[in-house]
CSV table of C-alpha atoms in Angstrom, one decimal:
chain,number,residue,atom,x,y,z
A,121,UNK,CA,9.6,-24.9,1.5
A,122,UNK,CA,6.7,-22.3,2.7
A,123,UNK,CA,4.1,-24.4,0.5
A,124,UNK,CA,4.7,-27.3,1.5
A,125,UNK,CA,1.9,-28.8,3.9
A,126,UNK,CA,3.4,-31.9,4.6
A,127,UNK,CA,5.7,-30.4,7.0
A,128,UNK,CA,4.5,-31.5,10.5
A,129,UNK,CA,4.2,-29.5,13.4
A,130,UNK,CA,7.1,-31.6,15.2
A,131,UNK,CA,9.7,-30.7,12.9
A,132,UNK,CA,8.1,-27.1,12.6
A,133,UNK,CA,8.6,-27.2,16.6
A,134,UNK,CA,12.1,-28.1,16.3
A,135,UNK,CA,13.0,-26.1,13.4
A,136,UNK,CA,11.9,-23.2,15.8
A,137,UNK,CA,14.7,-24.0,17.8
A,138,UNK,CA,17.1,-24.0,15.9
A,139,UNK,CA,20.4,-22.1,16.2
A,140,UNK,CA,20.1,-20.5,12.4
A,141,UNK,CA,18.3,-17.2,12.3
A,142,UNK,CA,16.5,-18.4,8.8
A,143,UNK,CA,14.9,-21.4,9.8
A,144,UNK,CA,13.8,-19.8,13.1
A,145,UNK,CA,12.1,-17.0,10.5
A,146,UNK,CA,10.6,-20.1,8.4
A,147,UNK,CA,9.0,-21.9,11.4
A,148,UNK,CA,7.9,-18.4,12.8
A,149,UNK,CA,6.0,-18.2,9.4
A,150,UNK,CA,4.5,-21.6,8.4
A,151,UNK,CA,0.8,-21.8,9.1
A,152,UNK,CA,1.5,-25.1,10.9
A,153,UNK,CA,3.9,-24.0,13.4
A,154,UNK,CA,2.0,-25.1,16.8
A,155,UNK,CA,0.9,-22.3,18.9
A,156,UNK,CA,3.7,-23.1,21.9
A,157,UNK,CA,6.4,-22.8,19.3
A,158,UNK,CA,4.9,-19.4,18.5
A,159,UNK,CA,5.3,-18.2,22.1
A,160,UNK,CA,8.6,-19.6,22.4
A,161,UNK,CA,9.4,-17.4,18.8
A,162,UNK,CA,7.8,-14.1,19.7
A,163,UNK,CA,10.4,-14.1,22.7
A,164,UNK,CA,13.8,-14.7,20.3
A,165,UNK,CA,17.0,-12.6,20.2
A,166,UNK,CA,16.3,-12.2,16.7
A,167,UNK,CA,14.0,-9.2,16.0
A,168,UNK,CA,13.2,-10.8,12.2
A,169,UNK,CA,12.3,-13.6,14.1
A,170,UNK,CA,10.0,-11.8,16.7
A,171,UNK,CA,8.4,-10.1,13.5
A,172,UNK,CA,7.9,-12.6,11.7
A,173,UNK,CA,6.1,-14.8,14.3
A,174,UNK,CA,3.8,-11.8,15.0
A,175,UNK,CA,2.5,-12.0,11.8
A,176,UNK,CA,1.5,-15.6,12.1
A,177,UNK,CA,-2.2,-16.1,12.1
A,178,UNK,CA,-2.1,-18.8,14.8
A,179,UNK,CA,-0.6,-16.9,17.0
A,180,UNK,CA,-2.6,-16.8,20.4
A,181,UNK,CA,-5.2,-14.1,21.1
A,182,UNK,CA,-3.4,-13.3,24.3
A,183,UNK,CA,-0.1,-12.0,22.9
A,184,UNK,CA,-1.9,-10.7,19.9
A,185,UNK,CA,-3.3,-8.3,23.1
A,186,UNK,CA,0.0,-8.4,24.2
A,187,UNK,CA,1.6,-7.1,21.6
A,188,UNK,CA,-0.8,-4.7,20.4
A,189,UNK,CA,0.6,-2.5,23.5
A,190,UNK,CA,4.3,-3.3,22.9
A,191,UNK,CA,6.7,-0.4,23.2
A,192,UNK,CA,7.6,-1.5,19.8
A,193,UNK,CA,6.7,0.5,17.0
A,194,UNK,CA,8.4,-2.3,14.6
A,195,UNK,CA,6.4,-5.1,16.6
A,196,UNK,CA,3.2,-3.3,16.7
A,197,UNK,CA,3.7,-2.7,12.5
A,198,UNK,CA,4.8,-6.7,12.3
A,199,UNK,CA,1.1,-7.1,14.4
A,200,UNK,CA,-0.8,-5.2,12.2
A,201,UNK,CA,-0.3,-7.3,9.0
A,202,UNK,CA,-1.4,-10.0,10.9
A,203,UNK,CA,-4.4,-12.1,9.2
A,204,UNK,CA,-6.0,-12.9,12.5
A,205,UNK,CA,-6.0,-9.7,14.4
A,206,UNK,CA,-9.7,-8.4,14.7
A,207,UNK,CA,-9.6,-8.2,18.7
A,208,UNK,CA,-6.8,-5.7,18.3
A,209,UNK,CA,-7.4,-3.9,14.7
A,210,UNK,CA,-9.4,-0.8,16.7
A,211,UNK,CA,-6.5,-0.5,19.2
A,212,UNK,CA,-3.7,-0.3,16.2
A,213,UNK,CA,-6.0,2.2,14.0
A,214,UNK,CA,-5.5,4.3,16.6
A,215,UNK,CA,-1.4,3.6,16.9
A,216,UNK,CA,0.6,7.2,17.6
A,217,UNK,CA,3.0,5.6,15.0
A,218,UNK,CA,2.1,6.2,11.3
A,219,UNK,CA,3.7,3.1,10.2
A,220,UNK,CA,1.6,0.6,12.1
A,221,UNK,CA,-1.6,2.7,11.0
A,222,UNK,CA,-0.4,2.5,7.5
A,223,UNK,CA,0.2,-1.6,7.9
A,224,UNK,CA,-3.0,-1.7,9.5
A,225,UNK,CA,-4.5,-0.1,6.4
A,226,UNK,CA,-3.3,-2.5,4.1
A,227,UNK,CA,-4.5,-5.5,6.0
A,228,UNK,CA,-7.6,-6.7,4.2
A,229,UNK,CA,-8.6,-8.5,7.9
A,230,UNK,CA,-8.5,-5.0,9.7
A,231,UNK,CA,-12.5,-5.4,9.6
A,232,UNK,CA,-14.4,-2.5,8.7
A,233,UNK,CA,-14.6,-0.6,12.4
A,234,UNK,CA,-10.8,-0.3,12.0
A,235,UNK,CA,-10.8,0.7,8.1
A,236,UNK,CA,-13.4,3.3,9.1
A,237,UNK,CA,-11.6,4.8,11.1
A,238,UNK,CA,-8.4,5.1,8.9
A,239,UNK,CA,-10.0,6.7,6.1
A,240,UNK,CA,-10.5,9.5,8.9
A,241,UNK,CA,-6.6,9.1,9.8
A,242,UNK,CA,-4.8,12.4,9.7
A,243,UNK,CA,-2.3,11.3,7.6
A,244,UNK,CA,-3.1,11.1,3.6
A,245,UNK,CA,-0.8,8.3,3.6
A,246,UNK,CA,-2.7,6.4,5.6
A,247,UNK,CA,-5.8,7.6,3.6
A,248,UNK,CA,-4.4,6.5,0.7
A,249,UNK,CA,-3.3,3.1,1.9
A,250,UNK,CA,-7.1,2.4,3.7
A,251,UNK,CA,-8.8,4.0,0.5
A,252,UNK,CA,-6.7,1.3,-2.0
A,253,UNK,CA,-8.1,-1.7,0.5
A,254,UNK,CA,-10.3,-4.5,-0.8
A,255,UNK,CA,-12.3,-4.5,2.3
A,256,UNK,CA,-12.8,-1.0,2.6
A,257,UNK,CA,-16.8,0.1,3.5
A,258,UNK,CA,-17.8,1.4,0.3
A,259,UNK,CA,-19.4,4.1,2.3
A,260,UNK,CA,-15.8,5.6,3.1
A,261,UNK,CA,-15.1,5.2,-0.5
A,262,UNK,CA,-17.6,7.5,-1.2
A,263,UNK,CA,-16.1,10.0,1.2
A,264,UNK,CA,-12.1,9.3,0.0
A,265,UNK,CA,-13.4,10.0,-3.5
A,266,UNK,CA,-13.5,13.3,-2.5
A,267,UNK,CA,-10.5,13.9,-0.1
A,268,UNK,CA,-8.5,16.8,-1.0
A,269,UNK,CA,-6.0,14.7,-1.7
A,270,UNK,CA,-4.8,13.4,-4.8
A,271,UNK,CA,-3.0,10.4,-4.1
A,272,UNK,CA,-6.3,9.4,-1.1
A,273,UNK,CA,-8.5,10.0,-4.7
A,274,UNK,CA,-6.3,8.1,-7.1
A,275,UNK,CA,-6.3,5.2,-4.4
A,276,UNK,CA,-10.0,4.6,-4.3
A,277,UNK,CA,-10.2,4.6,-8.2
A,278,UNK,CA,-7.4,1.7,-8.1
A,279,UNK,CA,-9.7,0.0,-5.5
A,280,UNK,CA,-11.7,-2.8,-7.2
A,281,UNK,CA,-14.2,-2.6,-5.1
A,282,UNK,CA,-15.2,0.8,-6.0
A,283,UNK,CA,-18.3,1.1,-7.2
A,284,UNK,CA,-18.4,2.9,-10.9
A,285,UNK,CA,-21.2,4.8,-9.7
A,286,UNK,CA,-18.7,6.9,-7.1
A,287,UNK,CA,-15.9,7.7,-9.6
């Protein structure tokens, strides 16, 4: 069901209201769920739900900001692997939690401000996570290379977008 295209926004719009929890989660997913379906969604009882929508890429700039400042570590990590989050990826590198720094880091839409500042995170497994990004500033690559630790090091030689020259 997730490929198909065909699906319309009206029946994503209804399916959104639905009373079962899984096609709530579909709808909160599909690319073609419209945008006031998506704000009904991020407000559901279901917490999968909630998740789920905030990691739709149409979802409106507005909550985006919104929920960038949630008191929700598990809302702010759903955020973060969001496609479509550049007004908010500075904001979540610099998320007290670890988890939503580390989701951050694997989201190859963080833009490279954000990624930048990872590969400075305190935590190696943030590091490590930023270092094995696509997107990563080859630049920082350069400095992970030689982080002190292994696993930061091992990631950027995983990375395909290492240049040879570095390793």
């Amino acid at each position: 069901l997730a490929a198909r295209e065909d699906l319309t926004p009206s029946v994503l719009a209804t399916w959104a209201r639905d009373s079962e929890e899984d096609v709530r989660i579909f709808a909160a997913g599909h690319a073609q769920t419209p945008v006031e379906a998506l704000r009904a969604l991020i407000q559901d009882p279901s917490a999968r739900v909630r998740d789920t929508a905030a990691k739709n890429a149409r979802m409106p700039t507005d909550i985006v900001r919104s929920l960038a400042t949630s008191e929700s570590g598990g809302m702010r990590e759903a955020l973060a692997q969001n496609p479509a989050i550049s007004s908010v990826s500075l904001l979540l590198a610099n998320d007290q939690d670890e988890r939503v720094r580390q989701a951050l880091a694997r989201n190859t839409a963080a833009g490279p401000d954000a990624l930048l500042l990872l590969a400075h995170d305190g935590s190696s497994n943030v590091r490590a996570t930023a270092a094995h990004n696509p997107s990563m500033p080859s630049e920082a690559l350069g400095r992970l290379v030689q982080d002190a630790n292994r696993d930061v090091r091992s990631a950027v030689a995983w990375n395909p977008k290492t240049p040879v020259e570095i390793l």
